[in-house]
Coordinates of C-alpha atoms in Angstrom, one line a residue:
M1 CA 25.4 -34.4 18.5
L2 CA 24.4 -31.9 21.2
K3 CA 21.0 -31.5 19.4
I4 CA 20.4 -35.2 19.4
V5 CA 21.4 -35.6 23.1
L6 CA 19.1 -32.8 24.0
A7 CA 16.2 -34.1 21.8
S8 CA 16.6 -37.6 23.4
S9 CA 16.7 -36.2 26.9
L10 CA 13.4 -34.3 26.1
T11 CA 11.8 -37.5 24.6
L12 CA 12.6 -39.4 27.8
S13 CA 11.5 -36.7 30.1
L14 CA 8.1 -36.4 28.2
L15 CA 7.8 -40.2 28.6
S16 CA 8.1 -40.0 32.3
A17 CA 6.3 -37.5 34.6
I18 CA 5.6 -34.2 33.1
S19 CA 3.9 -30.9 34.5
I20 CA 1.2 -28.8 32.8
D21 CA 3.7 -25.9 32.2
E22 CA 6.1 -28.2 30.6
L23 CA 3.5 -29.8 28.4
V24 CA 2.1 -26.4 27.4
N25 CA 5.6 -25.2 26.4
S26 CA 6.2 -28.5 24.5
T27 CA 2.9 -28.1 22.6
F28 CA 3.8 -24.6 21.7
E29 CA 6.9 -26.0 19.9
N30 CA 5.2 -29.0 18.3
S31 CA 1.6 -27.8 17.3
Y32 CA 1.1 -27.8 13.6
D33 CA -1.8 -25.4 14.0
L34 CA 0.7 -22.9 15.7
K35 CA 3.3 -23.5 12.9
S36 CA 0.6 -22.8 10.3
V37 CA -0.1 -19.5 11.7
E38 CA 3.6 -18.7 12.1
K39 CA 4.0 -19.4 8.5
S40 CA 1.1 -17.1 7.7
I41 CA 2.8 -14.4 9.8
E42 CA 6.0 -14.8 7.7
V43 CA 4.0 -14.4 4.6
A44 CA 2.3 -11.2 6.0
N45 CA 5.9 -9.9 6.8
Q46 CA 6.6 -10.3 2.9
Q47 CA 3.5 -8.6 2.1
I48 CA 4.6 -5.6 4.2
S49 CA 8.0 -5.5 2.5
I50 CA 6.5 -5.3 -1.0
A51 CA 3.6 -3.1 -0.1
K52 CA 5.3 0.1 -1.1
K53 CA 6.7 -1.1 -4.3
W54 CA 5.6 0.0 -7.6
Q55 CA 3.7 -2.2 -10.1
N56 CA 5.9 -3.9 -12.6
P57 CA 6.4 -2.2 -15.7
V58 CA 4.7 -3.7 -19.0
L59 CA 6.9 -4.5 -22.0
S60 CA 5.1 -4.7 -25.3
M61 CA 6.3 -5.8 -28.7
G62 CA 4.8 -6.3 -32.0
I63 CA 4.3 -5.3 -35.6
N64 CA 1.5 -3.2 -37.2
D65 CA -0.3 -2.7 -40.5
V66 CA 0.2 -6.4 -41.6
W67 CA -1.1 -7.2 -45.1
I68 CA -3.3 -10.2 -45.1
N69 CA -2.3 -11.4 -48.6
D70 CA 1.5 -10.9 -48.1
F71 CA 2.6 -11.2 -44.5
S72 CA 6.3 -10.8 -45.3
S73 CA 5.9 -7.5 -46.9
R74 CA 7.0 -4.7 -44.6
N75 CA 7.8 -1.8 -47.1
K76 CA 4.7 -1.1 -48.9
E77 CA 3.6 1.9 -46.8
A78 CA 4.8 4.3 -44.1
M79 CA 2.4 2.8 -41.4
Q80 CA 4.1 -0.5 -41.5
A81 CA 6.6 -0.8 -38.5
S82 CA 7.9 -3.1 -35.8
F83 CA 7.9 -1.6 -32.4
I84 CA 9.0 -2.2 -28.7
G85 CA 7.4 -0.2 -25.9
I86 CA 7.3 0.0 -22.1
S87 CA 4.6 1.4 -19.7
Q88 CA 4.8 2.2 -16.1
V89 CA 2.2 3.1 -13.6
I90 CA 3.3 5.9 -11.3
P91 CA 1.4 6.0 -8.0
T92 CA 0.3 9.4 -6.6
G93 CA -0.6 10.6 -3.1
N94 CA 0.2 8.3 -0.1
K95 CA -1.6 5.2 -1.4
L96 CA 1.6 3.1 -1.1
D97 CA 1.9 4.2 2.7
I98 CA -1.7 3.2 3.3
K99 CA -1.1 -0.1 1.6
E100 CA 1.9 -0.7 3.9
K101 CA -0.4 0.1 6.8
I102 CA -3.0 -2.3 5.7
A103 CA -0.4 -5.0 5.4
S104 CA 0.9 -4.3 8.9
K105 CA -2.6 -4.5 10.4
E106 CA -3.1 -7.9 8.5
K107 CA 0.1 -9.1 10.2
N108 CA -1.0 -8.0 13.6
I109 CA -4.3 -9.8 13.1
K110 CA -2.5 -13.0 12.5
L111 CA -0.2 -12.3 15.6
Y112 CA -3.3 -11.9 17.8
D113 CA -4.8 -15.1 16.3
F114 CA -1.6 -16.9 17.2
E115 CA -1.8 -15.8 20.9
D116 CA -5.5 -16.7 20.8
K117 CA -4.7 -20.3 19.8
K118 CA -2.1 -20.6 22.4
L119 CA -4.6 -19.6 24.9
E120 CA -7.1 -22.1 23.6
L121 CA -4.5 -25.0 23.8
T122 CA -3.5 -23.9 27.3
S123 CA -7.1 -24.1 28.4
K124 CA -7.7 -27.5 26.7
I125 CA -4.5 -29.0 28.2
N126 CA -5.4 -27.9 31.7
E127 CA -8.9 -29.4 31.3
L128 CA -7.7 -32.8 30.0
V129 CA -4.9 -33.1 32.4
Y130 CA -7.0 -32.4 35.5
N131 CA -9.8 -34.6 34.1
I132 CA -7.2 -37.5 33.8
L133 CA -5.7 -37.0 37.2
L134 CA -9.1 -36.9 38.9
S135 CA -10.5 -39.8 36.8
E136 CA -7.4 -41.9 37.9
E137 CA -8.1 -41.1 41.6
K138 CA -11.7 -42.0 41.0
Y139 CA -10.7 -45.3 39.4
K140 CA -8.6 -46.2 42.5
L141 CA -11.5 -45.6 44.7
L142 CA -13.6 -47.9 42.5
E143 CA -11.1 -50.7 43.0
E144 CA -11.6 -50.1 46.7
Y145 CA -15.2 -50.3 46.3
E146 CA -14.9 -53.5 44.3
K147 CA -12.9 -55.2 47.0
N148 CA -15.5 -54.2 49.6
L149 CA -18.3 -55.8 47.3
E150 CA -16.3 -59.0 47.0
K151 CA -15.9 -59.0 50.8
L152 CA -19.6 -58.4 51.1
E153 CA -20.5 -61.2 48.6
S154 CA -18.2 -63.5 50.5
L155 CA -19.7 -62.4 53.8
Y156 CA -23.3 -63.0 52.6
G157 CA -22.2 -66.6 51.5
S158 CA -20.9 -67.3 55.0
L159 CA -24.1 -65.6 56.7
Y160 CA -26.3 -67.7 54.4
K161 CA -25.1 -70.9 55.9
Y162 CA -26.3 -69.6 59.3
Q163 CA -29.5 -68.5 57.9
K164 CA -28.6 -64.8 58.6
A165 CA -28.7 -63.8 54.8
T166 CA -31.0 -64.5 51.9
Q167 CA -30.2 -65.7 48.5
N168 CA -31.5 -62.4 47.1
E169 CA -29.0 -60.4 49.2
I170 CA -26.2 -62.7 47.7
I171 CA -27.6 -62.2 44.1
N172 CA -27.9 -58.4 44.6
S173 CA -24.3 -58.3 45.9
Q174 CA -23.3 -60.2 42.7
I175 CA -25.2 -57.7 40.5
S176 CA -23.6 -54.7 42.3
T177 CA -20.1 -56.2 41.5
V178 CA -21.0 -56.7 37.9
E179 CA -22.4 -53.1 37.7
L180 CA -19.2 -51.7 39.3
K181 CA -17.0 -53.6 36.7
I182 CA -19.0 -51.9 34.0
Q183 CA -18.4 -48.5 35.7
K184 CA -14.8 -49.3 36.0
Q185 CA -14.5 -50.3 32.3
N186 CA -16.2 -47.0 31.3
L187 CA -13.9 -44.9 33.4
K188 CA -10.8 -46.8 32.1
N189 CA -12.0 -46.1 28.6
L190 CA -12.6 -42.4 29.4
I191 CA -9.1 -42.2 30.9
D192 CA -7.5 -43.8 27.8
N193 CA -9.4 -41.5 25.4
S194 CA -8.5 -38.4 27.5
Y195 CA -4.7 -39.5 27.1
L196 CA -5.2 -39.9 23.4
K197 CA -7.0 -36.4 23.2
L198 CA -4.1 -35.0 25.0
E199 CA -1.7 -36.6 22.7
Q200 CA -3.7 -35.4 19.8
I201 CA -3.3 -31.7 20.6
T202 CA 0.1 -31.9 22.3
Y203 CA 1.8 -34.3 19.7
T204 CA 3.4 -35.9 22.8
K205 CA 2.8 -39.4 24.1
I206 CA 2.2 -38.9 27.9
D207 CA 3.2 -41.6 30.3
K208 CA 2.8 -39.8 33.6
I209 CA 1.5 -36.4 34.7
D210 CA 3.1 -34.7 37.6
E211 CA 0.7 -32.0 38.8
K212 CA -0.6 -30.9 42.2
I213 CA -4.5 -30.9 42.8
D214 CA -5.1 -27.8 44.8
I215 CA -8.4 -25.9 44.7
K216 CA -9.2 -22.5 46.2
K217 CA -12.0 -19.9 46.0
V218 CA -11.8 -17.3 43.3
D219 CA -12.4 -13.8 44.8
L220 CA -11.4 -11.7 41.8
L221 CA -11.3 -11.9 38.1
I222 CA -9.0 -9.4 36.6
E223 CA -10.7 -7.7 33.7
N224 CA -8.5 -8.1 30.7
S225 CA -9.3 -5.8 27.7
S226 CA -6.2 -6.9 25.9
H227 CA -7.4 -10.4 25.2
P228 CA -6.1 -11.4 21.8
K229 CA -9.6 -12.0 20.5
F230 CA -10.5 -8.4 21.3
K231 CA -7.2 -7.0 19.9
S232 CA -7.8 -9.1 16.6
L233 CA -11.3 -7.6 16.1
E234 CA -10.0 -4.0 17.0
E235 CA -7.2 -4.5 14.3
S236 CA -9.7 -5.9 11.8
S237 CA -11.8 -2.8 12.2
S238 CA -8.7 -0.5 11.9
K239 CA -7.8 -2.4 8.8
Q240 CA -11.3 -1.7 7.3
Q241 CA -10.9 2.1 8.1
S242 CA -7.6 2.0 6.3
I243 CA -9.2 0.3 3.3
A244 CA -11.6 3.1 3.2
E245 CA -8.9 5.6 3.5
L246 CA -7.0 3.9 0.5
E247 CA -10.3 4.1 -1.5
R248 CA -10.5 7.8 -0.6
A249 CA -7.0 8.3 -1.9
K250 CA -7.8 6.7 -5.2
K251 CA -9.8 9.9 -6.0
I252 CA -6.4 11.1 -7.2
P253 CA -5.7 8.5 -9.8
D254 CA -2.3 6.9 -10.5
V255 CA -0.5 8.0 -13.8
Q256 CA 0.6 5.6 -16.5
V257 CA 3.5 6.6 -18.6
S258 CA 4.1 4.8 -21.9
L259 CA 7.0 4.9 -24.4
A260 CA 7.4 3.0 -27.6
Y261 CA 10.0 2.8 -30.3
F262 CA 8.8 2.2 -34.0
Q263 CA 11.3 0.9 -36.6
R264 CA 10.2 1.3 -40.1
D265 CA 11.5 0.3 -43.6
D266 CA 14.8 2.0 -44.7
K267 CA 12.7 4.3 -46.9
F268 CA 11.0 5.8 -43.8
N269 CA 12.2 7.4 -40.6
D270 CA 11.8 5.7 -37.3
Y271 CA 9.9 7.4 -34.6
V272 CA 8.9 7.3 -30.9
N273 CA 5.5 7.3 -29.3
M274 CA 5.0 8.8 -25.9
A275 CA 1.7 8.7 -23.8
V276 CA 0.4 9.6 -20.5
S277 CA -2.9 7.9 -19.2
I278 CA -5.0 9.1 -16.3
P279 CA -8.1 7.3 -15.2
L280 CA -11.0 9.7 -14.8
P281 CA -13.0 9.1 -11.5
I282 CA -16.2 10.1 -12.8
Y283 CA -18.4 7.1 -11.7
D284 CA -17.6 7.2 -8.1
T285 CA -16.7 3.5 -7.9
E286 CA -14.2 4.3 -5.2
N287 CA -17.1 5.7 -3.1
V288 CA -18.9 2.4 -3.2
T289 CA -15.8 0.4 -1.9
R290 CA -15.2 3.0 0.7
V291 CA -18.7 2.8 2.0
Q292 CA -18.5 -1.0 2.1
A293 CA -15.2 -0.8 4.1
K294 CA -16.9 1.7 6.5
M295 CA -19.9 -0.6 7.0
S296 CA -17.5 -3.6 7.5
A297 CA -15.4 -1.6 10.2
N298 CA -18.9 -0.7 11.9
E299 CA -19.9 -4.3 11.9
T300 CA -16.7 -5.4 13.2
N301 CA -17.0 -2.9 16.2
D302 CA -20.5 -4.2 17.0
K303 CA -19.1 -7.7 17.0
L304 CA -16.3 -6.6 19.4
E305 CA -18.8 -5.1 21.7
Q306 CA -20.9 -8.2 21.6
L307 CA -17.8 -10.5 22.2
K308 CA -16.7 -8.4 25.1
H309 CA -20.2 -8.6 26.6
N310 CA -20.2 -12.4 26.2
F311 CA -16.8 -12.7 27.7
E312 CA -17.8 -10.8 30.8
I313 CA -21.0 -12.9 31.2
Q314 CA -19.2 -16.3 30.5
S315 CA -16.4 -15.4 32.9
K316 CA -18.8 -14.7 35.7
I317 CA -20.8 -17.9 35.0
L318 CA -17.5 -20.0 35.1
K319 CA -16.3 -18.2 38.2
N320 CA -19.8 -19.0 39.9
N321 CA -19.5 -22.6 38.8
L322 CA -15.9 -22.8 40.1
N323 CA -16.8 -21.3 43.6
N324 CA -20.0 -23.5 43.7
A325 CA -17.7 -26.5 43.2
Y326 CA -15.3 -25.3 45.8
E327 CA -18.2 -24.9 48.4
N328 CA -19.6 -28.4 47.6
Y329 CA -16.1 -29.9 47.7
N330 CA -15.7 -28.4 51.3
L331 CA -19.2 -29.4 52.4
I332 CA -18.7 -33.1 51.4
G333 CA -15.1 -33.2 52.4
Q334 CA -15.3 -31.4 55.7
K335 CA -18.9 -32.2 56.9
I336 CA -20.2 -35.4 55.5
I337 CA -17.1 -37.5 55.1
P338 CA -16.1 -37.0 58.9
L339 CA -19.7 -38.0 59.9
K340 CA -19.5 -41.1 57.8
E341 CA -15.9 -41.9 59.2
K342 CA -17.4 -41.4 62.6
I343 CA -20.3 -43.9 61.8
Q344 CA -17.6 -46.4 60.6
K345 CA -15.7 -46.0 63.8
N346 CA -18.7 -46.6 65.7
I347 CA -19.8 -49.8 63.7
E348 CA -16.2 -51.1 64.1
T349 CA -16.1 -50.5 67.9
Y350 CA -19.5 -52.2 68.6
N351 CA -19.6 -54.7 65.9
S352 CA -21.3 -58.0 66.9
F353 CA -23.8 -60.3 65.5
D354 CA -26.2 -59.0 68.2
D355 CA -25.8 -55.3 68.0
V356 CA -24.5 -54.6 64.3
K357 CA -24.6 -56.8 61.3
P358 CA -21.0 -57.1 59.8
Q359 CA -22.4 -56.2 56.3
E360 CA -23.2 -52.7 57.6
S361 CA -19.6 -52.1 58.2
I362 CA -18.8 -52.8 54.5
K363 CA -21.9 -51.0 53.2
N364 CA -20.8 -47.9 55.2
L365 CA -17.3 -48.2 53.8
N366 CA -18.8 -48.1 50.4
D367 CA -20.9 -45.1 51.3
L368 CA -17.8 -43.4 52.4
I369 CA -16.1 -44.2 49.2
T370 CA -19.2 -42.8 47.2
Y371 CA -18.8 -39.5 49.1
Q372 CA -15.1 -39.4 48.3
M373 CA -16.1 -39.9 44.6
K374 CA -18.5 -37.1 44.9
V375 CA -15.5 -34.9 46.3
I376 CA -13.7 -35.8 43.0
D377 CA -16.8 -34.8 40.9
E378 CA -16.7 -31.4 42.5
Q379 CA -13.1 -31.1 41.9
Q380 CA -13.6 -32.0 38.1
K381 CA -16.3 -29.4 37.9
Y382 CA -13.9 -26.9 39.6
Y383 CA -11.1 -27.5 37.1
E384 CA -13.5 -27.6 34.1
A385 CA -14.4 -24.1 35.1
Y386 CA -10.9 -23.1 35.9
S387 CA -9.7 -24.3 32.6
G388 CA -12.3 -22.2 30.8
L389 CA -11.3 -19.1 32.9
I390 CA -7.8 -19.5 31.6
Y391 CA -9.0 -18.6 28.2
Y392 CA -11.8 -16.1 28.9
V393 CA -9.8 -14.0 31.4
N394 CA -6.4 -14.7 29.8
K395 CA -5.1 -16.2 33.2
G396 CA -6.3 -13.1 35.1
I397 CA -7.4 -15.1 38.1
K398 CA -6.7 -14.4 41.8

């Protein structure tokens, strides 16, 4: 009952306002991608547990020297016998220890892949959430813009009666209204689809998002050499080295011991066969596999260095984009918008049919809204870069 109550409370909370951190934590619990990786980690644990076990023994049974013209005759000669035998491969050297090491590295690779997927999800959730929030703010501004256009159209209609406006001005205002409705519809569709994309990766239907919009300049990116993508490649390279080590250990071959009991007719004595089989490493096939493993390890090391280089450059690009958006955001918000507000104040103070046309007031208001939307555009660029940095520098942002 307690679990049902907790689950119901969680469902209700998710259908109300939810923060990014809550959404990320919920996604980690619900993501089938993550659950799939977790299951592969469980399989890797099982592989570790059986890595040091010997091969299963082989049981053999049969009869020999069967006469084609008389299958049932088993007493014609001494070679005829029924037998049962068992053979076992006995490992030599430290091959089982190396196999256990390889299995452990495979598990570590999956663990790092798991952390990498979590980072990707966190980055994508941040990007979608901030895009939704800012698009909703932009939609509200478009609604204000639309009201102003409707006022402007009505004003042109009144002015037309006094021959202070032309039909073209009325028609152009109507066209602007229709264009704005299309813009609103496209933005509404973008918001709806963004909510669906968020639901797709979080497995949660979002009703409302509770997150503060607060942008700041990034002065420092913390170099993070422990990014799970790096660690996964490092572990993959180490695994290949261990495979090469295993192939080297195979130079000392495993030993196969066989024991068989032969039962013959009462006229003859039963007997036992014993054998020891040792593969002869004379063709150096182990060397081929070992060289391939070393080459693979070297290729992985090169990929790692290339990845680190790409991460470093991409982090700098995202940091530049973020700071550029921050500067533009401040220039528009602190320089241009106050000036447009000052113009609006002047228009409203000296508004008369002789000095200033009333439609200029509405047009300036729409210009003001346009710049407010440009502020949101810069915020969206900021958070797009910010979300990318979450992944590339593993939250190492200050």
